[in-house]
Coordinates of C-alpha atoms and ligand atoms in Angstrom, one line a residue:
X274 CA 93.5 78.3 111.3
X275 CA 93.2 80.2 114.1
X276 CA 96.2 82.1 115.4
X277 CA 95.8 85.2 117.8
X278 CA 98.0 87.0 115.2
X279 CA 94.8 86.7 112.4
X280 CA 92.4 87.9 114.5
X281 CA 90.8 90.6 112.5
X282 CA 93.3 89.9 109.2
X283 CA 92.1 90.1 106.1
X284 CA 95.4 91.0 104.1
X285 CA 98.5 89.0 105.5
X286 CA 102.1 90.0 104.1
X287 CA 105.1 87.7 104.6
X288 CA 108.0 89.8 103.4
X289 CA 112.2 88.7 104.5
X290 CA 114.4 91.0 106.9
X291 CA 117.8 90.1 105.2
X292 CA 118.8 88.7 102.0
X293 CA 116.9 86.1 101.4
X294 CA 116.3 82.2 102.0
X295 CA 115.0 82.5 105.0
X296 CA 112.2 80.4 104.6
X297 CA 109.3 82.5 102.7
X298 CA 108.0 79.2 101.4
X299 CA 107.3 77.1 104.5
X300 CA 105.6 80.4 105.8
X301 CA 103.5 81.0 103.0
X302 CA 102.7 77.5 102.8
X303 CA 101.5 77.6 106.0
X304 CA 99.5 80.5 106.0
X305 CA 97.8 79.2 102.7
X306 CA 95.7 77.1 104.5
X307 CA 94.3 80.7 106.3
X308 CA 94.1 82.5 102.7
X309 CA 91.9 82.2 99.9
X310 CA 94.1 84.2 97.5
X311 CA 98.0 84.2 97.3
X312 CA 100.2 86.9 95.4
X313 CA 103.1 87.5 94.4
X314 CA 104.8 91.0 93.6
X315 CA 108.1 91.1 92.7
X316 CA 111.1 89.5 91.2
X317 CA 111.0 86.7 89.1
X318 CA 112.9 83.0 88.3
X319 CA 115.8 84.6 90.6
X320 CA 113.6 83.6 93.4
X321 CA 113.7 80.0 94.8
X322 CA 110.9 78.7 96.9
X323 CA 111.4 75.3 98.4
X324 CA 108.5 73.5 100.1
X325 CA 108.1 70.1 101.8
X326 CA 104.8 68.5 101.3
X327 CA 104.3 64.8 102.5
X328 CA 108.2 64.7 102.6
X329 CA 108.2 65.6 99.2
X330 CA 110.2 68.6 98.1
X331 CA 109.1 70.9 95.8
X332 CA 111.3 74.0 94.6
X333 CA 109.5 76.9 92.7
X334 CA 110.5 80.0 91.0
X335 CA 107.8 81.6 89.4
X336 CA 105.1 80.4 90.8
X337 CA 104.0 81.2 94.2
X338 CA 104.1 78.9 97.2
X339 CA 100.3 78.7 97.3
X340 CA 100.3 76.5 94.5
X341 CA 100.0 73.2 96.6
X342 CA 96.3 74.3 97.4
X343 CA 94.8 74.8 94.5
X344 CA 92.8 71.7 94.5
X345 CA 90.6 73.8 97.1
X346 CA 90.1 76.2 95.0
X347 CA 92.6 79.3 96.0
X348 CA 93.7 81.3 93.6
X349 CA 97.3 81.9 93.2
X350 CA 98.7 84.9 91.6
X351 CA 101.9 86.6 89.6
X352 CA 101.8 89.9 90.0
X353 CA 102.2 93.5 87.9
X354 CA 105.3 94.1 89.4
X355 CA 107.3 90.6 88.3
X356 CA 109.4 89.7 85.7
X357 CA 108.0 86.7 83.9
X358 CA 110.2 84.0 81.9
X359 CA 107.4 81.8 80.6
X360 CA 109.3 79.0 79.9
X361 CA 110.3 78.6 83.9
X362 CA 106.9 79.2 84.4
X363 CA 105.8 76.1 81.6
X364 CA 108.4 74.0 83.3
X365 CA 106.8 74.3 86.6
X366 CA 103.5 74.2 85.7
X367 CA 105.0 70.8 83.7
X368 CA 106.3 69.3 87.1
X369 CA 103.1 70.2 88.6
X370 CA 101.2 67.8 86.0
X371 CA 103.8 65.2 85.9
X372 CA 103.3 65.1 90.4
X373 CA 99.1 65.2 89.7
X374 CA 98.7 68.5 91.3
X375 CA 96.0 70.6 90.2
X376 CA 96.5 74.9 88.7
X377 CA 93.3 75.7 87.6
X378 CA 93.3 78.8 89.9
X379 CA 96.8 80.2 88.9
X380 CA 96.3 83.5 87.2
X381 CA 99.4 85.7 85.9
X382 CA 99.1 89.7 85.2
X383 CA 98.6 90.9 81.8
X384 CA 100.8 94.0 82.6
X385 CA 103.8 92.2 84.5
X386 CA 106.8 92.6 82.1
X387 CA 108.2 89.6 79.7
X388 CA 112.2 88.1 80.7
X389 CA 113.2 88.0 76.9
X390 CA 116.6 85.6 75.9
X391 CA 118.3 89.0 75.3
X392 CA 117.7 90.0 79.2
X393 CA 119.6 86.6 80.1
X394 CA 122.8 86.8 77.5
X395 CA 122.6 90.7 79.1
X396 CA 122.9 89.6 82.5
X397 CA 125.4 86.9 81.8
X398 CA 127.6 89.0 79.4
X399 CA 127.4 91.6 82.1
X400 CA 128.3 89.2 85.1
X401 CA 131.6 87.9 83.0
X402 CA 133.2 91.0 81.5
X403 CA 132.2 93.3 84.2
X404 CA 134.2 94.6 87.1
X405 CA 131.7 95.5 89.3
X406 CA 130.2 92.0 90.1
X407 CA 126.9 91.4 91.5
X408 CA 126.9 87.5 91.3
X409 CA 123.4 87.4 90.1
X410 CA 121.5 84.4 89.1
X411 CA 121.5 84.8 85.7
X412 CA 117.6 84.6 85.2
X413 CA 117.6 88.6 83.2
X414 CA 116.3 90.1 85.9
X415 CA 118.2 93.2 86.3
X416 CA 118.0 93.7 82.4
X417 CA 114.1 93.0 82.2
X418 CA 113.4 95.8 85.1
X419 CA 116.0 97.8 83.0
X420 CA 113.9 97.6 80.2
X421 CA 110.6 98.5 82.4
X422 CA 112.5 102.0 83.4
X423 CA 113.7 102.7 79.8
X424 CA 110.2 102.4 78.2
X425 CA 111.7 99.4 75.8
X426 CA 109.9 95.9 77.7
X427 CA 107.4 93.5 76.3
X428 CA 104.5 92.8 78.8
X429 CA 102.5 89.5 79.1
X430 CA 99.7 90.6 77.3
X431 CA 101.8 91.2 74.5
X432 CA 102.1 87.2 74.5
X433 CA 98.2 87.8 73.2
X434 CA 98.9 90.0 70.3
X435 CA 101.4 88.4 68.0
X436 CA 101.6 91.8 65.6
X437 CA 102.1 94.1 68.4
X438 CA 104.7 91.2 70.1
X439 CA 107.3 91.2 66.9
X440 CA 107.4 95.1 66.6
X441 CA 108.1 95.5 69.7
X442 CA 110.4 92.5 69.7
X443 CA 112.6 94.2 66.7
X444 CA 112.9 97.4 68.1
X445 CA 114.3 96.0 71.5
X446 CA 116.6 93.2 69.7
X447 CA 118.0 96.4 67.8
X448 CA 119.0 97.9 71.2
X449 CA 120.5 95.0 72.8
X450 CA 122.1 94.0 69.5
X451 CA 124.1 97.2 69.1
X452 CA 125.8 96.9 72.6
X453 CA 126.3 92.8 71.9
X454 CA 128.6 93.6 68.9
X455 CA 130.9 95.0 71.0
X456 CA 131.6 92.2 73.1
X457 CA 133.3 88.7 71.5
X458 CA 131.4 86.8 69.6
X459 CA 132.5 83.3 70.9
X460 CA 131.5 84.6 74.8
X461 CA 128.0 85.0 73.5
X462 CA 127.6 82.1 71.4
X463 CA 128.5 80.6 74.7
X464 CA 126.4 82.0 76.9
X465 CA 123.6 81.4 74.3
X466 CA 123.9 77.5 74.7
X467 CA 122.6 77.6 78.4
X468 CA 119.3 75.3 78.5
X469 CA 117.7 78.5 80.1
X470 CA 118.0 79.9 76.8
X471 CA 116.6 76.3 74.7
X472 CA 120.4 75.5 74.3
X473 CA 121.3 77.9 71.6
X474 CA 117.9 78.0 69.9
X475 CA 117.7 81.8 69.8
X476 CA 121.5 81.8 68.9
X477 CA 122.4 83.1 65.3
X478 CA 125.5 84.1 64.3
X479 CA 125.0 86.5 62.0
X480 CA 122.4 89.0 64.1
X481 CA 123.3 87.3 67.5
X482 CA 119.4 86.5 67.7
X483 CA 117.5 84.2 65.8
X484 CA 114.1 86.5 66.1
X485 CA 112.0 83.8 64.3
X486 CA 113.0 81.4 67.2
X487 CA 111.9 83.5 70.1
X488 CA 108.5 84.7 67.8
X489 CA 107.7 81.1 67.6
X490 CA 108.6 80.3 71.5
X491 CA 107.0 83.3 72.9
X492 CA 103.8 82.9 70.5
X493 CA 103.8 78.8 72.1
X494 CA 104.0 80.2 75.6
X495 CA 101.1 82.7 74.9
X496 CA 99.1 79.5 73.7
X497 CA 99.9 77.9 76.9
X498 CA 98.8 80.8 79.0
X499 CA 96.3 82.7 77.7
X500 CA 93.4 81.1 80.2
X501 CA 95.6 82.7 83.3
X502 CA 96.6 86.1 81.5
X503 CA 94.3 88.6 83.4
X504 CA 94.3 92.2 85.3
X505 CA 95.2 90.8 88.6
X506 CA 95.2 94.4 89.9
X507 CA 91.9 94.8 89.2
X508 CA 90.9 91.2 91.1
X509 CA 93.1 91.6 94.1
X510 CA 91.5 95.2 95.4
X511 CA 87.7 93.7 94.7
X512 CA 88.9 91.4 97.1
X513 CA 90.5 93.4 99.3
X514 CA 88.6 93.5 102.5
X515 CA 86.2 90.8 101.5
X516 CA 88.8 87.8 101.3
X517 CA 91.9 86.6 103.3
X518 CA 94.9 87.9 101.5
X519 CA 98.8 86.5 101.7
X520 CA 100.9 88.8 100.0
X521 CA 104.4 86.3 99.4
X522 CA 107.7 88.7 99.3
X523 CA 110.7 87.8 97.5
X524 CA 114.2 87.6 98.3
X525 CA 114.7 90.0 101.0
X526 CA 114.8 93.4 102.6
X527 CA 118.9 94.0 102.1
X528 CA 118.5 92.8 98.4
X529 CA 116.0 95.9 97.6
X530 CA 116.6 98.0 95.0
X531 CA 116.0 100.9 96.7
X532 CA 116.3 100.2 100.5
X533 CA 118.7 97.1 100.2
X534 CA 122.8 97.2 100.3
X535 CA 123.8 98.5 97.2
X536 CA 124.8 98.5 94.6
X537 CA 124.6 94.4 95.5
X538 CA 120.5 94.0 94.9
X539 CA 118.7 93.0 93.1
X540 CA 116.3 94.9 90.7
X541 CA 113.3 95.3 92.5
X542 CA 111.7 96.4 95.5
X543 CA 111.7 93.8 97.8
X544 CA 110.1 95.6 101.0
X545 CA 106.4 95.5 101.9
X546 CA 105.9 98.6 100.1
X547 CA 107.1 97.3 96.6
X548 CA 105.2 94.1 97.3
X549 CA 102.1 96.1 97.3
X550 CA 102.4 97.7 95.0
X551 CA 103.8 95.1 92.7
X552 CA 100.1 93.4 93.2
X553 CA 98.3 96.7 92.9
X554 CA 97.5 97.6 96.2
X555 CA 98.8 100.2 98.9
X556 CA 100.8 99.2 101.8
X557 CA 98.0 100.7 103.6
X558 CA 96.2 98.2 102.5
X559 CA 98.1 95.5 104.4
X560 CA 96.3 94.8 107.8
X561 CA 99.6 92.8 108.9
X562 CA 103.1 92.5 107.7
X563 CA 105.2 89.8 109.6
X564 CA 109.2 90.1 108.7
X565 CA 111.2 86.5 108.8
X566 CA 114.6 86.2 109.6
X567 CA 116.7 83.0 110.3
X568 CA 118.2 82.9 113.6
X569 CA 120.3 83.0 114.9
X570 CA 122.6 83.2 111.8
X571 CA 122.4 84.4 108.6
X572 CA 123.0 84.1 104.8
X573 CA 124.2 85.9 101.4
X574 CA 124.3 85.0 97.8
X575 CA 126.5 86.9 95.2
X576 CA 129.1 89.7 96.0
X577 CA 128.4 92.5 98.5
X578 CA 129.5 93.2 102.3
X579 CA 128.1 90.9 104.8
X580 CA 130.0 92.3 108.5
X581 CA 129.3 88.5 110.2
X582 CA 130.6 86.5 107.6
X583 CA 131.9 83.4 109.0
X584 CA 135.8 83.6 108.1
X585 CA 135.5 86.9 106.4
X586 CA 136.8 87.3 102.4
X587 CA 137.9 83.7 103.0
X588 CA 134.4 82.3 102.7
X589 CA 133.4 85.2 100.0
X590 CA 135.8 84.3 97.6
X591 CA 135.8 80.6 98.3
X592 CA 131.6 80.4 98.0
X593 CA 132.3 82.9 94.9
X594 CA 134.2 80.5 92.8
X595 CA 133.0 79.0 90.2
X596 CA 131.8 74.5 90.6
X597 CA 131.8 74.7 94.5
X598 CA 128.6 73.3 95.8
X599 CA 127.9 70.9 98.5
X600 CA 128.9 67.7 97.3
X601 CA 132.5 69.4 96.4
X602 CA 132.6 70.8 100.0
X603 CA 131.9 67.3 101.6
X604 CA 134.5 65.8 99.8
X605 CA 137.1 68.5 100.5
X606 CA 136.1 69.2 104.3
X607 CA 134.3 66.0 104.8
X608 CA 131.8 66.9 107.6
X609 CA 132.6 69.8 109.7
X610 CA 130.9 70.7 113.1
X611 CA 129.1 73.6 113.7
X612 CA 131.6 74.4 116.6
X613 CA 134.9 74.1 114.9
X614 CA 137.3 76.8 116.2
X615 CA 137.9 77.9 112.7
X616 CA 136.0 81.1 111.3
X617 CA 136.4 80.0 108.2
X618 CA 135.4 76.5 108.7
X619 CA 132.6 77.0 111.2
X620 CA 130.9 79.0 108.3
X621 CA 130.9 76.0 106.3
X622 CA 129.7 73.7 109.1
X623 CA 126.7 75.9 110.0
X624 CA 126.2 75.9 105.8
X625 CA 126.3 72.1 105.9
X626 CA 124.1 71.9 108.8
X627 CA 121.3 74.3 107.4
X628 CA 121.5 72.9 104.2
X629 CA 122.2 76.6 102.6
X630 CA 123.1 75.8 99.0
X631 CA 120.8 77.6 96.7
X632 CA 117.4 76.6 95.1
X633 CA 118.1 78.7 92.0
X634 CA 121.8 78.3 91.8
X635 CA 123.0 75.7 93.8
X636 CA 125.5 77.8 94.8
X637 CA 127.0 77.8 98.6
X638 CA 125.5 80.6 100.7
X639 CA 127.7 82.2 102.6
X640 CA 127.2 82.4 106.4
X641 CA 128.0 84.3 109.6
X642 CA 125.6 85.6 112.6
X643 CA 122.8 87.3 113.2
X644 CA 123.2 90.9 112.6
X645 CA 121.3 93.1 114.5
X646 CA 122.2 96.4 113.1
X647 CA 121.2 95.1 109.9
X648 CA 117.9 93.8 111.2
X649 CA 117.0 97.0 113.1
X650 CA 117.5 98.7 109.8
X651 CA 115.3 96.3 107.8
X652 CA 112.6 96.5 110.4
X653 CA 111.6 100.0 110.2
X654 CA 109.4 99.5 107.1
X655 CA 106.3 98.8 108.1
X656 CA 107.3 95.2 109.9
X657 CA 104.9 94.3 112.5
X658 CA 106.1 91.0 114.0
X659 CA 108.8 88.3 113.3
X660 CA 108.8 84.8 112.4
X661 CA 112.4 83.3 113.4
X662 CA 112.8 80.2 111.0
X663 CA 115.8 77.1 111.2
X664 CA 116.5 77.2 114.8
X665 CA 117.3 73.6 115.0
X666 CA 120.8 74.2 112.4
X667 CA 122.3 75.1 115.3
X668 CA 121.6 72.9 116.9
X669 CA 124.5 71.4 118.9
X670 CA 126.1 74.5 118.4
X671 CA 127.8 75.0 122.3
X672 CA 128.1 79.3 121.3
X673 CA 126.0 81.7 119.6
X674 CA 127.4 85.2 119.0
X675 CA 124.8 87.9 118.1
X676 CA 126.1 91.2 116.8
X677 CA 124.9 94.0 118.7
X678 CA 126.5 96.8 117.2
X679 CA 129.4 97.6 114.9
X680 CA 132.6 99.8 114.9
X681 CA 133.3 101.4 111.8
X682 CA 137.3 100.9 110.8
X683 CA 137.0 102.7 107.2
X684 CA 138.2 106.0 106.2
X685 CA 136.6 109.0 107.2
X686 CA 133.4 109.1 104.9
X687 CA 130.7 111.7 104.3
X688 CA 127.4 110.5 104.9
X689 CA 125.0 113.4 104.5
X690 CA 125.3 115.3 106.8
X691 CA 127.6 113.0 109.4
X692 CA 131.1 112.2 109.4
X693 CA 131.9 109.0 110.1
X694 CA 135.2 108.5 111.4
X695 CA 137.5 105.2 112.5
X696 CA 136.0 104.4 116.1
X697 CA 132.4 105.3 115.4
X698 CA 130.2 102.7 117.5
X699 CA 126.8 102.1 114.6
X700 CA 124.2 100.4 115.9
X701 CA 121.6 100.6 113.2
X702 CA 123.2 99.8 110.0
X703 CA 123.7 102.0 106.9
X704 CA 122.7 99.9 104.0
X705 CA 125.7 101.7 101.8
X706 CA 127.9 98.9 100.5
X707 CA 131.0 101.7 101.1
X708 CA 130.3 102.0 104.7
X709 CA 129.4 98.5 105.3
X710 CA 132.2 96.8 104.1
X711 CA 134.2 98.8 106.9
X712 CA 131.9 97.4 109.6
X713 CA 133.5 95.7 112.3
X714 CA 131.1 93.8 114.8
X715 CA 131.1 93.6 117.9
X716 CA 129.7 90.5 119.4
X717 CA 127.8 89.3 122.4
X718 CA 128.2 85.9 122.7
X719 CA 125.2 83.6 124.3
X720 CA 127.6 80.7 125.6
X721 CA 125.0 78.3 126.6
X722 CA 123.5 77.9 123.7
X723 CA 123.6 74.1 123.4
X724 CA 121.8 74.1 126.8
X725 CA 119.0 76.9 125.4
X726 CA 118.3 75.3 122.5
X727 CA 117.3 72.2 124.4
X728 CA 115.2 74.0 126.6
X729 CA 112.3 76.3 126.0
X730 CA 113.0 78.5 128.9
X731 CA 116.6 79.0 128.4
X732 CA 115.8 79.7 124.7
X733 CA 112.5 82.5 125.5
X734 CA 115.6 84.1 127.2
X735 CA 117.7 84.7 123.9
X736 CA 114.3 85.6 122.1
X737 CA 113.3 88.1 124.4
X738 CA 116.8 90.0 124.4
X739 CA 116.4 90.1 120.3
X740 CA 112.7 91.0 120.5
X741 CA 114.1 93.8 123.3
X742 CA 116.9 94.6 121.1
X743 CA 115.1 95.2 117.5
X744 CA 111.7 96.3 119.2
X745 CA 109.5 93.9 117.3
X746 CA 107.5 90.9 118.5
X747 CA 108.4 87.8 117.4
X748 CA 105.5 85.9 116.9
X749 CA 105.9 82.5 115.7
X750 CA 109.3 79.9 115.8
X751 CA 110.0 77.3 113.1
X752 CA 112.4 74.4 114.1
X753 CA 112.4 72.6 110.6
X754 CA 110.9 72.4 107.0
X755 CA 108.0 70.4 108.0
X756 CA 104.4 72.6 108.8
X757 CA 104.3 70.9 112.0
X758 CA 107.6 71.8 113.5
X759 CA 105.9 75.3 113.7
X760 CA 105.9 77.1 117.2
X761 CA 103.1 79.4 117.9
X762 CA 104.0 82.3 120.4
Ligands
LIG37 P1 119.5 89.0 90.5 O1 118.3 89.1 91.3 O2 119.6 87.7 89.8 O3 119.8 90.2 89.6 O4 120.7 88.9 91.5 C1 121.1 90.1 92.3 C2 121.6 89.6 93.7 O5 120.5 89.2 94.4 C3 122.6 88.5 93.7 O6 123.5 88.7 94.8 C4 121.8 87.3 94.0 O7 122.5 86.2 94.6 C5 120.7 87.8 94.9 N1 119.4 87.1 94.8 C6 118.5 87.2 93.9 N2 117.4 86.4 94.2 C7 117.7 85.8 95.3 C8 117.0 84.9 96.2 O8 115.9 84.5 95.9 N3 117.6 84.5 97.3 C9 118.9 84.9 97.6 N4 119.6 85.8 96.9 C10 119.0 86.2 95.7
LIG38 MG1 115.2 81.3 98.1

């Protein structure tokens, strides 16, 4: 492969500007080809990776997007910092074998921590009784990286050691178990029959959990995967240096834990520097971080305040509640264009047209521009160059609107040191969900669109004003899902 951006690259990392779904997979795909080892960091099954190979599409959770090259011998790897379910990761590994494509090279870290049933009834009793929220994807993530922090998780080498596996088992089943009893029985019975927890297999109803059923599933899985189980740490910095590295983020900047738009995250660090260190390594280890954004729109999953949204708390709510997906939305909207004068419905013709129903959940993303104060935010970490992926959904779109800045309409609010008052112009956004949600934006609308998009020129025009406007190259332009609709600046 030989793009001017690898010149002199040894350690590549593809990491997302906003909140996901923008397109990690075909990228990492793509730079596969380049690499002869691909990691991943962070997250877990929450994640959705869908790749097109020979018009086939394959959608991954776990494993990373490398995966499709193992036959020449890369190695793909699950990182320290993940959350593993092994059962997602048996499943893909079983659609892998069933499509004939080699994982000999796939190796998963002996340290990254276990995604036990109780993390998934957690998250899922959480989610229904709750108040505040999140509209997470019910994989146990937030619970399993709870477990990390309070010294109480199970890691994958524990899979190896079945003594060590139930002791520690018992003492965390004991802690869940105690907060479980307060909740109704029949909601967790419920919640117990999901397939993603062997449809109520771990279920008991006298101790909630059926501990001789996970033993025996858990001590299966170790079986399974005790030729991968390794210290990737310890593999990835002998290489570091010596062999071309792609570092695969997951989800996205605004979905950190701890830089993202909270308290609507997720659980883990989702920014170059948790990446690193979820493989082992130091950010300053990374020779090149490229940041990838859609454009010139944007999605969100689950609650949280997104100033763009197409039609506003109209599309939150509606893409909130509960069986909509997109065959409901054709047959209640039929097909709607990308220019309908409707907010509301404009959000779900640009959904329709970019195909943005999720991988994990199949749930509608909600839509609206591209934000700019959100994406000068997301840049300052350490992103060197952006990759601007499904510019052909808008296509036939006759008007863009970028937002360029916002006025804040809230309350006066205490922000460290700042007051920010009704009026107040922002133009690189605070990531605080309280501030946020009172973010007007203001618009600048690019009305020839239709006639951009169809030629190069007119288009260079809008990319230079965002490259202008956020101070980062962009450095490479995908048009669809396919490698070769991939434009090289
Ligand atoms: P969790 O990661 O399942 O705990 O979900 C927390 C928030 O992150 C929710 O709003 C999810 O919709 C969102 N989220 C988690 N993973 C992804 C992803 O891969 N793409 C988009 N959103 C995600
Ligand atoms: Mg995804």
């Amino acid at each position: 492969m030989q793009l001017q951006c690898l010149a002199n690259i040894r350690t590549l990392a593809i990491v997302c500007t906003q909140w996901g779904d923008t397109g990690k997979g075909k990228f990492v795909d793509y730079f596969a080809e380049w690499a002869d080892i691909i990691a991943r960091g962070t997250g877990g099954a929450n994640a959705g990776h869908t790749i097109v190979l020979n018009g086939q599409q394959y959608i991954f959770h776990l494993v990373p997007s490398g995966i499709l090259y193992d036959n020449q011998g890369k190695v793909n790897i699950i990182g320290s910092g993940t959350v593993i379910d092994p059962g997602v990761i048996l499943q893909e590994l079983a659609i892998l074998q069933s499509s004939g494509l080699p994982f000999n090279h796939l190796r998963i870290s002996r340290n990254a921590k276990l995604v036990l049933p109780q993390h998934i009834v957690m998250d899922r009793v959480r989610e229904c009784t709750a108040d505040g929220k999140i509209g997470t994807t019910g994989r146990g993530i937030g619970p399993a990286y709870t477990d990390h922090y309070d010294r109480l998780a199970l890691t994958v080498n524990d899979l190896l050691n079945p003594d060590s596996f139930v002791a520690k088992l018992r003492r965390n089943l004991r802690d869940k178990v105690q907060f479980l009893r307060t909740i109704d029985p029949e909601t967790i019975r419920e919640i117990m029959q999901h397939e993603h927890l062997c449809s109520g297999t771990f279920y008991d109803a006298h101790d909630i959990f059926n501990e001789g059923a996970i033993v025996a599933y858990y001590r299966a899985y170790g079986d399974t995967l005790r030729p991968m189980i390794c210290d990737t740490d310890a593999l990835l910095r002998a290489a570091v240096g010596k062999q071309n590295i792609l570092l695969e983020g997951a989800q996205g900047h605004l979905l950190s834990i701890d830089y993202g738009t909270y308290p609507f995250v997720t659980s883990s660090d989702c920014s170059i520097q948790g990446l690193a260190k979820g493989v082992g390594l130091s950010e300053k280890q990374v020779d090149l971080t490229l940041g990838i954004l859609k454009a010139f729109f944007m999605t969100r999953v689950g609650e949280g305040p997104f100033p763009t949204e197409c039609g506003g708390m109209a599309s939150a709510t509606w893409c909130g509640t509960k069986g909509v997906n997109r065959t409901l939305e054709l047959e209640k909207f039929g097909s709607i264009s990308v220019n309908d004068p409707d907010p509301f419905r404009q959000g779900i013709g640009i959904r329709m047209a970019g195909h943005e129903y999720g991988a994990t959940t199949g749930r509608p993303r909600r839509t609206g521009w591209l934000d700019l104060p959100l994406l000068r935010y997301a840049v300052q970490t350490g992103i060197q160059g952006l990759i601007l992926t499904k510019l052909d959904s808008l296509d036939g779109c006759e008007v863009i609107k970028l937002c360029t800045a916002y006025e804040y309409q809230g309350p006066d609010y205490q922000l460290g040191e700042r007051t920010l008052r009704r009026g107040d112009c922002i133009d690189v956004a605070v990531p605080h969900s309280d501030v946020l949600q009172h973010c007007q934006p203001i618009y600048r609308e690019f009305p020839d669109w239709l006639a951009a998009a169809e030629q190069p020129h007119e288009l260079m025009t809008v990319i230079k004003y965002l490259e202008v406007e956020v101070g980062k190259p962009a450095v490479i332009l995908s048009v669809g899902p396919d490698r070769d609709q991939t434009i090289v600046l």
